[in-house]
mmCIF file of C-alpha atoms in Angstrom:
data_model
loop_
_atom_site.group_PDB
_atom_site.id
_atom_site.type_symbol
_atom_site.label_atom_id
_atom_site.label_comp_id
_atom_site.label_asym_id
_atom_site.label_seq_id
_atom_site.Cartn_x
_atom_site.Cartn_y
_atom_site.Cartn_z
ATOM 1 C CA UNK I 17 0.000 0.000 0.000
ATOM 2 C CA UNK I 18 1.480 3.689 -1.217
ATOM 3 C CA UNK I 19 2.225 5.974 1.753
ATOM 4 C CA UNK I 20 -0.284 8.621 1.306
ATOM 5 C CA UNK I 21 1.874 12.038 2.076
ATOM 6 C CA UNK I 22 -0.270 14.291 4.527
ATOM 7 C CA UNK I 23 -2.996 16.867 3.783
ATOM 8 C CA UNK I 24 -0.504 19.694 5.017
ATOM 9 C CA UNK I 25 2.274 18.610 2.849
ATOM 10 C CA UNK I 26 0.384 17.997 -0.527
ATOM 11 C CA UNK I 27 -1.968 21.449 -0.002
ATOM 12 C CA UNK I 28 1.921 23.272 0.288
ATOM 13 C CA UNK I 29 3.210 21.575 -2.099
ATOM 14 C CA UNK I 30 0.296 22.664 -4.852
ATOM 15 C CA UNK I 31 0.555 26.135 -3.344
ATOM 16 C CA UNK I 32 4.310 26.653 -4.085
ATOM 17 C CA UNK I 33 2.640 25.798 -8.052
ATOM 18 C CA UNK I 34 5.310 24.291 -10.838
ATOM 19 C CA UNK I 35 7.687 26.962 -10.304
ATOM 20 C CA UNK I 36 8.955 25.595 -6.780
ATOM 21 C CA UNK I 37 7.837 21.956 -7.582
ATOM 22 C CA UNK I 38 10.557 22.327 -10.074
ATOM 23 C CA UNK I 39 13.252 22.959 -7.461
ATOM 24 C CA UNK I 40 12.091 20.956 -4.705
ATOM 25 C CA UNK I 41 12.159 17.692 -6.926
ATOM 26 C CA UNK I 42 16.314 18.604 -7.484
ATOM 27 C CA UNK I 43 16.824 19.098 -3.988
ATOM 28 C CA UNK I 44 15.140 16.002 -2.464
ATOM 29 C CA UNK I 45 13.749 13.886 -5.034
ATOM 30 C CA UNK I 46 15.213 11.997 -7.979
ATOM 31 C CA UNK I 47 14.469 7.869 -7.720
ATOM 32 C CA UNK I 48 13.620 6.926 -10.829
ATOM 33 C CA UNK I 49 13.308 3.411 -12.679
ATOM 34 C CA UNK I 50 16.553 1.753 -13.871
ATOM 35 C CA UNK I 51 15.965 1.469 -17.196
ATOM 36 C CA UNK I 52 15.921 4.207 -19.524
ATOM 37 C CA UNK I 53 12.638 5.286 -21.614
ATOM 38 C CA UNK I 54 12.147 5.561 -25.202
ATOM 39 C CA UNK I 55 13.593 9.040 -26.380
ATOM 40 C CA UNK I 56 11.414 11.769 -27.330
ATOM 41 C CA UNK I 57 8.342 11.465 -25.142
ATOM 42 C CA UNK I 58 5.244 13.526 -25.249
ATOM 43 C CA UNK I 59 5.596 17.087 -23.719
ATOM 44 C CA UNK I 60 3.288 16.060 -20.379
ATOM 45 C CA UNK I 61 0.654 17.322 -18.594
ATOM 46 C CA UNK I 62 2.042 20.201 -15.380
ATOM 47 C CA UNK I 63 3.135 17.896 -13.026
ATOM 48 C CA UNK I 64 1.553 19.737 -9.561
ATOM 49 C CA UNK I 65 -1.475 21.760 -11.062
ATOM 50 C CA UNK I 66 -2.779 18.254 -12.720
ATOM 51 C CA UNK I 67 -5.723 17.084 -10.292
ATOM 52 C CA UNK I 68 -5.374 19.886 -7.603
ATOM 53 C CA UNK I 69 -8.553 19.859 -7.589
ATOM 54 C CA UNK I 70 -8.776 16.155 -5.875
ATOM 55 C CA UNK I 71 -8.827 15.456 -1.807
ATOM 56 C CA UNK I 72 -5.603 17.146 -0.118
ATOM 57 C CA UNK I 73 -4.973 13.739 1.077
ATOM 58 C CA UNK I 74 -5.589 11.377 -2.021
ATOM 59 C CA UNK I 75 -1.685 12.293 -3.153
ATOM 60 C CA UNK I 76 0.165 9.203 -2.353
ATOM 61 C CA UNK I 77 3.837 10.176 -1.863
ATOM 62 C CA UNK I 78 4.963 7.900 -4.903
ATOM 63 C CA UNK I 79 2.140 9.689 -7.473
ATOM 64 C CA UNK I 80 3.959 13.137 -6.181
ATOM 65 C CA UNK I 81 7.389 12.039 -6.553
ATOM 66 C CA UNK I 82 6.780 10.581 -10.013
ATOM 67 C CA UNK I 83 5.090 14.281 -11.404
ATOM 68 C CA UNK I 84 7.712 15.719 -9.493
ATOM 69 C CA UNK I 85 10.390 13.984 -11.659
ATOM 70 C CA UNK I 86 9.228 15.600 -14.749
ATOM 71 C CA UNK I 87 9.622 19.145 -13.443
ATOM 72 C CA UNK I 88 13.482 17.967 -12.655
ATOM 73 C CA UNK I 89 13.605 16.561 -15.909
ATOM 74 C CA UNK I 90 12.523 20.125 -17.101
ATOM 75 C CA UNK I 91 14.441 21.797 -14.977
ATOM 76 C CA UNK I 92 17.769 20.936 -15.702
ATOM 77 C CA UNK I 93 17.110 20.657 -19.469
ATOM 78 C CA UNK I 94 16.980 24.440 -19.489
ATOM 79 C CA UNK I 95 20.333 24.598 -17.471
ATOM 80 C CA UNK I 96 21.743 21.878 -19.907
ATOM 81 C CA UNK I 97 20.330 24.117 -23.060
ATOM 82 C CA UNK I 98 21.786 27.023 -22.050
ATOM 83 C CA UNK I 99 24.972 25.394 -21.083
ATOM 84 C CA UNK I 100 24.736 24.392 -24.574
ATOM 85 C CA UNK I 101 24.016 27.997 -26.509
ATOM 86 C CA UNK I 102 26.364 29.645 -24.250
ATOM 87 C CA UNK I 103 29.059 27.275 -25.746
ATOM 88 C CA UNK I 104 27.942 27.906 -29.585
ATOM 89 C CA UNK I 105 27.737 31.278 -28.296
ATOM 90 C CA UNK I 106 31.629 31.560 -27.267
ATOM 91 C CA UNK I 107 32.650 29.813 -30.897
ATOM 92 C CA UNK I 108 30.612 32.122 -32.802
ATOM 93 C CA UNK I 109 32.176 35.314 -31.118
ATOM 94 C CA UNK I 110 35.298 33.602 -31.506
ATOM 95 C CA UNK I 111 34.685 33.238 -35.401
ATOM 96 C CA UNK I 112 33.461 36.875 -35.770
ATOM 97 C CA UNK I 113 36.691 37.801 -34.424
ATOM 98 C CA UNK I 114 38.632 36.048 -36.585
ATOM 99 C CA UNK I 115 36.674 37.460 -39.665
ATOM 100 C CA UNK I 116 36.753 41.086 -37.891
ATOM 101 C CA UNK I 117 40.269 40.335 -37.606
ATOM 102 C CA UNK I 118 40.682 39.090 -41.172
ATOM 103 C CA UNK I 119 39.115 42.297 -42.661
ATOM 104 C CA UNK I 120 41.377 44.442 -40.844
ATOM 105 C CA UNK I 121 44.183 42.990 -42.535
ATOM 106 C CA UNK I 122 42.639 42.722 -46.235
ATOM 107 C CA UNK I 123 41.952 46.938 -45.224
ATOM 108 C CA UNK I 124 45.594 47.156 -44.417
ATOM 109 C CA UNK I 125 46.918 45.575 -47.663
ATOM 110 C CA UNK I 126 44.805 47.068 -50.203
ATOM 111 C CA UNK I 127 45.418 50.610 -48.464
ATOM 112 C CA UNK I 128 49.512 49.165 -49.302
ATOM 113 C CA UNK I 129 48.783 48.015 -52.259
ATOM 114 C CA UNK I 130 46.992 51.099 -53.082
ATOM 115 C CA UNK I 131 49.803 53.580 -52.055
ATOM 116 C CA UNK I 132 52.427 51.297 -54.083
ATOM 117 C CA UNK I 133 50.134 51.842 -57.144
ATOM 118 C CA UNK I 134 49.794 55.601 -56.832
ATOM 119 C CA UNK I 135 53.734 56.158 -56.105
ATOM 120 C CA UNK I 136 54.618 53.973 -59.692
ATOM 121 C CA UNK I 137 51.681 55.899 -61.626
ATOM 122 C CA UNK I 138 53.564 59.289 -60.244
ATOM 123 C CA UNK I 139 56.886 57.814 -61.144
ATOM 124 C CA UNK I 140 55.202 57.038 -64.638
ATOM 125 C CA UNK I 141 53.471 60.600 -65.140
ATOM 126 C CA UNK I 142 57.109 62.484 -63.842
ATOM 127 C CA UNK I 143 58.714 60.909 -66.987
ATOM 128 C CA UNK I 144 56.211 61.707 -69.558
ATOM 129 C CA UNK I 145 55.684 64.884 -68.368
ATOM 130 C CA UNK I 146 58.654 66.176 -70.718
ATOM 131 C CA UNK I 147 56.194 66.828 -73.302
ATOM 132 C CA UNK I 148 59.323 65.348 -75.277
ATOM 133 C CA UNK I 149 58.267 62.019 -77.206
ATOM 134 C CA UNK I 150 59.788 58.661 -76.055
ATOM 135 C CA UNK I 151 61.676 58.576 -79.437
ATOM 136 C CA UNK I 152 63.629 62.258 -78.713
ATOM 137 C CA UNK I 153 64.063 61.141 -75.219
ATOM 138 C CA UNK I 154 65.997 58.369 -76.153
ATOM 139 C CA UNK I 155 68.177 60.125 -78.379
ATOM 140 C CA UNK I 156 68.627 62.616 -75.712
ATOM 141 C CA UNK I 157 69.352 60.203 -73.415
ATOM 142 C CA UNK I 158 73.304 59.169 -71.835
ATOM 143 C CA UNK I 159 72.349 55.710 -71.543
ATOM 144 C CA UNK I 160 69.360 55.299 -74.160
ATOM 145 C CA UNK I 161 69.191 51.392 -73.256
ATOM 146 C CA UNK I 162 68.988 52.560 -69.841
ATOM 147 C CA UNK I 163 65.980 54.720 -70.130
ATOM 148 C CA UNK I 164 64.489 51.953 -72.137
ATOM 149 C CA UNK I 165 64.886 49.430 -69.655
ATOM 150 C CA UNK I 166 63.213 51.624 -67.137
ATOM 151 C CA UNK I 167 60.608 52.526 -68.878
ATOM 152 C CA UNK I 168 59.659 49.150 -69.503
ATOM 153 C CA UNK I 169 60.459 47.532 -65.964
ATOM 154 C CA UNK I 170 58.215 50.620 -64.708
ATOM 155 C CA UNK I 171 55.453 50.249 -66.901
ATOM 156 C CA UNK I 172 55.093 46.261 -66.351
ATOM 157 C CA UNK I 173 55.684 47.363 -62.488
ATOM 158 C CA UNK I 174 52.402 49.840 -63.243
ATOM 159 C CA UNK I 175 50.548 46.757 -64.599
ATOM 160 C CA UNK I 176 51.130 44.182 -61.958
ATOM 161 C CA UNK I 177 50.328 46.492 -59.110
ATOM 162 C CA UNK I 178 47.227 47.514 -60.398
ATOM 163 C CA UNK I 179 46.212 43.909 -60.947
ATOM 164 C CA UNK I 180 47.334 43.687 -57.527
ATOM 165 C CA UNK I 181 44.962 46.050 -56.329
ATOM 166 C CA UNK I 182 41.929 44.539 -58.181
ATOM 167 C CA UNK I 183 42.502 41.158 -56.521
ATOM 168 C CA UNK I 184 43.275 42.494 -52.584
ATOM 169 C CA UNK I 185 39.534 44.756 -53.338
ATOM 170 C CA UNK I 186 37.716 41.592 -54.309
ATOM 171 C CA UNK I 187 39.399 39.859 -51.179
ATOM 172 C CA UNK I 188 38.498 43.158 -49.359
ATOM 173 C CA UNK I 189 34.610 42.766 -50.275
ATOM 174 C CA UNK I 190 35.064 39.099 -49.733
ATOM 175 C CA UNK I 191 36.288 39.378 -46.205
ATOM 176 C CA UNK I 192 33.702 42.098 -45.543
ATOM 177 C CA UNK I 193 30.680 39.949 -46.377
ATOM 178 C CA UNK I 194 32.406 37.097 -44.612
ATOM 179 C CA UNK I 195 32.448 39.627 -41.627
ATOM 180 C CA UNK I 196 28.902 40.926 -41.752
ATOM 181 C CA UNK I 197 27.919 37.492 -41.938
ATOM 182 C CA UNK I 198 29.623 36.049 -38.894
ATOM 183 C CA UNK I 199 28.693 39.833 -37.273
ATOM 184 C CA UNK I 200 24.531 38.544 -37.747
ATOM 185 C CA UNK I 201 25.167 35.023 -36.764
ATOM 186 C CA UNK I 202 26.719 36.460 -33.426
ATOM 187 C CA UNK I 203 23.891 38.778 -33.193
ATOM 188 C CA UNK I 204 21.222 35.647 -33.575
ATOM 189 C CA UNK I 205 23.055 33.029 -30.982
ATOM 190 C CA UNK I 206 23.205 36.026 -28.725
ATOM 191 C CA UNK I 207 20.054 36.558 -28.859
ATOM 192 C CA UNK I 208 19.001 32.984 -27.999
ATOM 193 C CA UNK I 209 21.438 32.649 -25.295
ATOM 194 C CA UNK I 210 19.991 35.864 -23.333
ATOM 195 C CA UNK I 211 16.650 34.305 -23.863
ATOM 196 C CA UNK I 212 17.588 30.643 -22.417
ATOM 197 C CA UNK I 213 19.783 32.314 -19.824
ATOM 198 C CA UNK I 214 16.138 34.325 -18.601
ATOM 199 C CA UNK I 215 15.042 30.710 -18.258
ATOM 200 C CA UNK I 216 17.965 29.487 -16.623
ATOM 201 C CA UNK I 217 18.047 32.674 -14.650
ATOM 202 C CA UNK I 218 14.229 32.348 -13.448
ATOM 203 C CA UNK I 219 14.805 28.785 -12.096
ATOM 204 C CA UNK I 220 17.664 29.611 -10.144
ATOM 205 C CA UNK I 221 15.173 32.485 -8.245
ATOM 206 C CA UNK I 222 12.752 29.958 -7.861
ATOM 207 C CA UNK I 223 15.556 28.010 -5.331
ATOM 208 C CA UNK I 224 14.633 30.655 -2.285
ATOM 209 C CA UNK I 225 11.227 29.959 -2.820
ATOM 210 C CA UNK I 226 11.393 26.171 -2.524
ATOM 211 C CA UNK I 227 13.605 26.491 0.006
ATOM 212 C CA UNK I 228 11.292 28.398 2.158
ATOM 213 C CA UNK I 229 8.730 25.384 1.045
ATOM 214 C CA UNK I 230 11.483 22.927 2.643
ATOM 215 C CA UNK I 231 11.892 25.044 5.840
ATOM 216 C CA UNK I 232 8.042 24.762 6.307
ATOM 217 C CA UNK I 233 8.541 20.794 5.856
ATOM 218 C CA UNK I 234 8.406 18.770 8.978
ATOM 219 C CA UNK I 235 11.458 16.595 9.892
ATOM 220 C CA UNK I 236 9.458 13.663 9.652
ATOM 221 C CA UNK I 237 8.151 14.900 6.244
ATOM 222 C CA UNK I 238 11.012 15.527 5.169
ATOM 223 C CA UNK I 239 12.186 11.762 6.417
ATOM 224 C CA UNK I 240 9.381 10.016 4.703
ATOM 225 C CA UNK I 241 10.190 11.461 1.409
ATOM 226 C CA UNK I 242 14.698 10.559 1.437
ATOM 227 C CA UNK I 243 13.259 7.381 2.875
ATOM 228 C CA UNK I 244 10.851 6.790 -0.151
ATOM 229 C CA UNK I 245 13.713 8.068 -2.478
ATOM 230 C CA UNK I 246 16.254 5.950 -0.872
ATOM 231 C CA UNK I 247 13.808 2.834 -1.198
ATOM 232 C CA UNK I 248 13.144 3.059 -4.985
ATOM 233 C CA UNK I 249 16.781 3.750 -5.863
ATOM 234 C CA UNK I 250 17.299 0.212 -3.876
ATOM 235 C CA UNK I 251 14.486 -1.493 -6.014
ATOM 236 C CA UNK I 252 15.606 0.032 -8.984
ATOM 237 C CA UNK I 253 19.252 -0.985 -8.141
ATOM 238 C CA UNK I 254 17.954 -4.708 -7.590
ATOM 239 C CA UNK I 255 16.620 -4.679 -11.117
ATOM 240 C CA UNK I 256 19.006 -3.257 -13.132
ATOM 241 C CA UNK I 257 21.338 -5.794 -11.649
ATOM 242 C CA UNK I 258 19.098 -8.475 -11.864
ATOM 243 C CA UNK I 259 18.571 -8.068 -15.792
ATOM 244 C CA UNK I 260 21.993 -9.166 -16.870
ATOM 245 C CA UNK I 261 22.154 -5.242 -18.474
ATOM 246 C CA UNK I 262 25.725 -5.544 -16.472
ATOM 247 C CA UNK I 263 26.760 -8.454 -17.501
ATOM 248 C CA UNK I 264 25.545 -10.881 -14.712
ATOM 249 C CA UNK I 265 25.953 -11.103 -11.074
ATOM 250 C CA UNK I 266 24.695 -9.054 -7.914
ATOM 251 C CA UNK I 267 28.392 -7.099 -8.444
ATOM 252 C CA UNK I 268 29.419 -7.083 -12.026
ATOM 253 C CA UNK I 269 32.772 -7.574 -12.500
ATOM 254 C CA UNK I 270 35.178 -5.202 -12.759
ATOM 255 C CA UNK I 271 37.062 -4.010 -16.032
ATOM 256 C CA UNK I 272 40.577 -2.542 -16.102
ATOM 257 C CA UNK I 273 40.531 1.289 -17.355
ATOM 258 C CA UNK I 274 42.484 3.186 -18.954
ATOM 259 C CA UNK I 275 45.406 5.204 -17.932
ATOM 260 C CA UNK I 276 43.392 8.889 -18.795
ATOM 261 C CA UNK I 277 40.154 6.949 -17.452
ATOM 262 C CA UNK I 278 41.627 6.093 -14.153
ATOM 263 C CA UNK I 279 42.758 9.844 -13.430
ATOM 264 C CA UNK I 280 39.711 11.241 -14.532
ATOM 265 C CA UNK I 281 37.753 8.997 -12.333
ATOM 266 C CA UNK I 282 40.511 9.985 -9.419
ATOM 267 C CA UNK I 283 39.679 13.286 -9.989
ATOM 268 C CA UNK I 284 35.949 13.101 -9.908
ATOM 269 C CA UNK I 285 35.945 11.295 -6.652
ATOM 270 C CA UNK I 286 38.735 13.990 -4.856
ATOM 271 C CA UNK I 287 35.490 16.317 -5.530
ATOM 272 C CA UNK I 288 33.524 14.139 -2.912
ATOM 273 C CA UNK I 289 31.572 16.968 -1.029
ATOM 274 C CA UNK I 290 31.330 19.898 -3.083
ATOM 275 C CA UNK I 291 27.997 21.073 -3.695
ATOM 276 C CA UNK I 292 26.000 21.104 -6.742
ATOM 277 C CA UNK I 293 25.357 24.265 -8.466
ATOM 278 C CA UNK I 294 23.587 24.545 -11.727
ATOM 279 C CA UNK I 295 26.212 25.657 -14.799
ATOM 280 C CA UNK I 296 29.317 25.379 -12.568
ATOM 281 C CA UNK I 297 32.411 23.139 -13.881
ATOM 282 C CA UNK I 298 34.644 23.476 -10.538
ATOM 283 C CA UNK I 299 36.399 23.555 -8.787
ATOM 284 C CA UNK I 300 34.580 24.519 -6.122
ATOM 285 C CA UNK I 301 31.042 23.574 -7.519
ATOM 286 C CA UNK I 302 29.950 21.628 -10.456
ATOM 287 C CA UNK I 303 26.902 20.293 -11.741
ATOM 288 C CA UNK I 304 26.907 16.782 -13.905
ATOM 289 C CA UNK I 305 28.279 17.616 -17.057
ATOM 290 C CA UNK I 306 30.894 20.457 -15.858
ATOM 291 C CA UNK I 307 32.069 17.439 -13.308
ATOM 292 C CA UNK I 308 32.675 14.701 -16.152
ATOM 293 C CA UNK I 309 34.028 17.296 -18.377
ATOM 294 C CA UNK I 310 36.365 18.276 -15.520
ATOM 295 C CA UNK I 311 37.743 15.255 -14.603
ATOM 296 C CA UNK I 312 38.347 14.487 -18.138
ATOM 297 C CA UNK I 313 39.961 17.848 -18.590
ATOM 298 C CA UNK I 314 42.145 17.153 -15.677
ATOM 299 C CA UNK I 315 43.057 13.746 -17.659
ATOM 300 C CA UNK I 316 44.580 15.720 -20.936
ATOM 301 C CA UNK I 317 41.325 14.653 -22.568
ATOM 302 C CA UNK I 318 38.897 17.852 -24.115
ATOM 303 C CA UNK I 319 35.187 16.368 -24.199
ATOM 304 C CA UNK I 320 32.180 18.675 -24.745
ATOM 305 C CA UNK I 321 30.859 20.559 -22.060
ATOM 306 C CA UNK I 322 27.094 19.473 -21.723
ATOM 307 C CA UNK I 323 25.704 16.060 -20.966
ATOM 308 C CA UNK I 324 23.730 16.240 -24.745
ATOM 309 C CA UNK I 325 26.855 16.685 -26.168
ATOM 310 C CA UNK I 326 28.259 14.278 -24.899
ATOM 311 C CA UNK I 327 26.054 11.721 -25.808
ATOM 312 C CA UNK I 328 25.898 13.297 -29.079
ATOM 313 C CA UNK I 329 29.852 13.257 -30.101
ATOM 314 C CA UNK I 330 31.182 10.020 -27.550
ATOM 315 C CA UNK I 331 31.450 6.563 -28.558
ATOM 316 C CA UNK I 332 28.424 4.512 -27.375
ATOM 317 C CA UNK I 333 29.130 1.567 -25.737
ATOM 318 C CA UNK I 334 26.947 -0.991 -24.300
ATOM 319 C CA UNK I 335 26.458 -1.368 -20.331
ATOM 320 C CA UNK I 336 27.854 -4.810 -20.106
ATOM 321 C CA UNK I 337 30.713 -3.397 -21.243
ATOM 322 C CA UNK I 338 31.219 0.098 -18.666
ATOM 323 C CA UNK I 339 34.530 0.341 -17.495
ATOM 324 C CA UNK I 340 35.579 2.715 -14.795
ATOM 325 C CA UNK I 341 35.681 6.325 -16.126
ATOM 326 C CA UNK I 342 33.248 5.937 -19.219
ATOM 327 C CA UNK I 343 30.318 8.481 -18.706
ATOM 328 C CA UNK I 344 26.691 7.224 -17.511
ATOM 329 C CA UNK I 345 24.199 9.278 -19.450
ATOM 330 C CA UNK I 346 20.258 9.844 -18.027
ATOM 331 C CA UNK I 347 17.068 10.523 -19.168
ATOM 332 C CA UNK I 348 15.625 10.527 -22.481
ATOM 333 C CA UNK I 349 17.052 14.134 -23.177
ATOM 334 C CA UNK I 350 20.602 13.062 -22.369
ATOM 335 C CA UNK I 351 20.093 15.614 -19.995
ATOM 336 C CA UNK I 352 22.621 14.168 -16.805
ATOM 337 C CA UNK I 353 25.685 12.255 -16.459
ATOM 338 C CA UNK I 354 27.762 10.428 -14.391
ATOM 339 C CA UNK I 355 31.013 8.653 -14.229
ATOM 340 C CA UNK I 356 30.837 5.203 -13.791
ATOM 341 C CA UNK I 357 32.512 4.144 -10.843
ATOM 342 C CA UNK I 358 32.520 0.365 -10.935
ATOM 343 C CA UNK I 359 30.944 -2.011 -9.022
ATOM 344 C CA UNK I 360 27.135 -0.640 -9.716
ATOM 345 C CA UNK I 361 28.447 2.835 -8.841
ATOM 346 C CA UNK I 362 28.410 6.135 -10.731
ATOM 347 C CA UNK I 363 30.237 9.741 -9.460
ATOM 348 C CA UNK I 364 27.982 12.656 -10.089
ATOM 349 C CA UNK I 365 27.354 15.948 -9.258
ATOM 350 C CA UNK I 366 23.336 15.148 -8.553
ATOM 351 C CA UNK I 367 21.169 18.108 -8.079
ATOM 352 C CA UNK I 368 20.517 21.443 -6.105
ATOM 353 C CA UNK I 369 20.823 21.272 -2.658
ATOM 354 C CA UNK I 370 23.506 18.047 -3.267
ATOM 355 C CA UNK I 371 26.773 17.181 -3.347
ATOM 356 C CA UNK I 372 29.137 15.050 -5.379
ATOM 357 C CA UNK I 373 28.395 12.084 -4.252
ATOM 358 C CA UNK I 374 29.042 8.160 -5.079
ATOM 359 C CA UNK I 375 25.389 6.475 -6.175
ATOM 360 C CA UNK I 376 23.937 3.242 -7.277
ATOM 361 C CA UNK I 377 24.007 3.441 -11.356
ATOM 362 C CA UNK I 378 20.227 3.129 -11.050
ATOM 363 C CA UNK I 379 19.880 6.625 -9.718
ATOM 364 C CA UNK I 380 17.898 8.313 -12.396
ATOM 365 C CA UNK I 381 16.338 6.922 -15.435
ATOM 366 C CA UNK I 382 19.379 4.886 -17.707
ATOM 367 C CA UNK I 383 19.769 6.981 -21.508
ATOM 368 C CA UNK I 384 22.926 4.957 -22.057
ATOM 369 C CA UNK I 385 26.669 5.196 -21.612
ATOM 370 C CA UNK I 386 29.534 6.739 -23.631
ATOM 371 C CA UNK I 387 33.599 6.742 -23.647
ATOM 372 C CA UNK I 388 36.625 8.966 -24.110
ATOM 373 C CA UNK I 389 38.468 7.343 -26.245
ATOM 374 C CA UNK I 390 42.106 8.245 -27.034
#
């Protein structure tokens, strides 16, 4: 039978509305099922205002944890999206620097170019300004092969700068459309990252309000929910382990890392402690993706920042074959991420209000596992 979570605690709960729900579920709820869902599921229903009309007391603790779950879900698949844009964001300023930097230099060599050009045309114009034809000049001349010589060397001279000049323009517009365009791609990620860092910006402002929901918890509230959590993990722990997705056997076996695997995983664990905090990559806060990107980092080994990328750009590899180190992604949005510890166990930074902590593998819904490789 469900433990049915009180009439005080479910009627707070609905009044703190999807905003603090959102929070709350990071800092004291996460026990999902061990096995990952299909990928791309139906945008569902709001979580708390869903049947608030119902009895105060017909919410079971487990039907408030599981629409609690979504709002994490949510929650830190804005932080991951922004995490995300504000990357593209720092390669596309990085590019329009380049082609800022690029145009500068096509300016500065057409402007030589240019000035080369004009001195040879004056050089040109000074010796025909004799009124004298070439012919007389010649004869006139001390060293008539001389003066021929010249004129010729400075005439072809004439010629090649000024087709100079034509091609360092074209570069010139080149560069300068290549410029504008990086100048309006900058202008468009910018744009998006200000507008998912508002939405990362409003749930962080939504912590103090579901932290003044947790202050108005009782302690034995509080204990019947990290009781529930720590329950389901267990179950959930039990099956995953029980499936054979391991390999077989209560503790699967372990596998020898590698030599960048074993420091990053060395380095994850030294972070034992530190708290969570939502876009932070150390070192003294992290959340899931800044820790595995981290510890890799601190291996010599440059992996993408956010827990979608990650997924996106690693080699998959099955979970019967995790070795200490590889990365433990979660939920259908590749959204979290771990390093797998052995033994059952994952390193993560978990969520707000947490720590970097050792867990069962089981800990949030399974998307699948990647590796570093050299």
């Amino acid at each position: 039978m469900p433990t049915r979570c009180s009439r005080p605690l479910a009627r707070r709960v609905r009044a703190a509305g999807t905003a603090a729900a959102t929070v709350l579920t990071a800092l004291v709820l996460s026990a999902p099922p061990a096995l990952a869902a299909p990928p791309g599921p139906p945008e569902p229903r709001d979580p708390v205002t869903d049947g608030a009309d119902g009895a105060d007391g017909a919410d079971s603790i487990s039907s408030l944890l599981a629409r609690l779950r979504v709002l994490y879900t949510r929650a830190e698949s804005a932080s991951e999206a922004y995490n995300a844009t504000a990357e593209r964001l720092k390669r596309q300023r990085a590019a329009a620097a380049r082609a800022t930097s690029a145009l500068s230099r096509a300016h500065s060599e057409l402007a030589r170019s240019r000035a080369v050009a004009g001195r040879l045309a004056r050089e040109q114009y000074r010796g025909a300004a004799t009124g004298l034809p070439i012919g007389v000049r010649v004869l006139l001349a001390r060293d008539p092969y001389g003066l021929l010589e010249r004129g010729h060397l400075l005439q072809r001279a004439v010629g090649e700068q000024a087709a100079a000049v034509r091609r360092l323009t074209t570069d010139e517009r080149r560069r300068s459309a290549l410029a504008a365009r990086a100048r309006t791609a900058l202008d468009r990620q910018q744009r998006l990252t200000d507008r998912r860092r508002d939405r990362r910006d409003a749930a962080r402002d939504r912590l103090d309000e579901v932290e003044a929901l947790l202050a108005s918890l009782s302690p034995e509230e509080v204990a019947e929910l990290r009781g529930l959590e720590d329950e389901r993990t267990a179950e959930a722990q039990r099956e995953l382990l029980g499936s054979g997705a391991l390999g077989g056997g209560a503790a699967p076996a372990a596998r020898a890392p590698s030599a960048p695997a074993r420091e990053a995983l060395r380095y994850a664990l030294r972070q034992r402690g530190k708290p969570y905090r939502w876009g932070a990559d150390g070192p003294g806060s992290f959340d899931s993706s800044g820790l595995a990107a981290r510890a890799w980092q601190h291996a010599d080994r440059k992996i993408p920042r956010t827990a979608q990328g990650q997924w996106r750009r690693l080699k998959r590899v099955p979970l019967r074959e995790l070795r200490p180190g590889d990365l433990v992604v979660y939920f259908p949005g590749a959204t979290h991420v771990a390093l797998y510890a052995g033994g059952g166990k994952v390193v993560e930074a978990s969520r707000p209000g947490d720590v970097v902590k050792v867990s069962p593998l089981a800990a949030h819904p399974l998307r699948g596992a990647v590796r570093v490789t050299d």
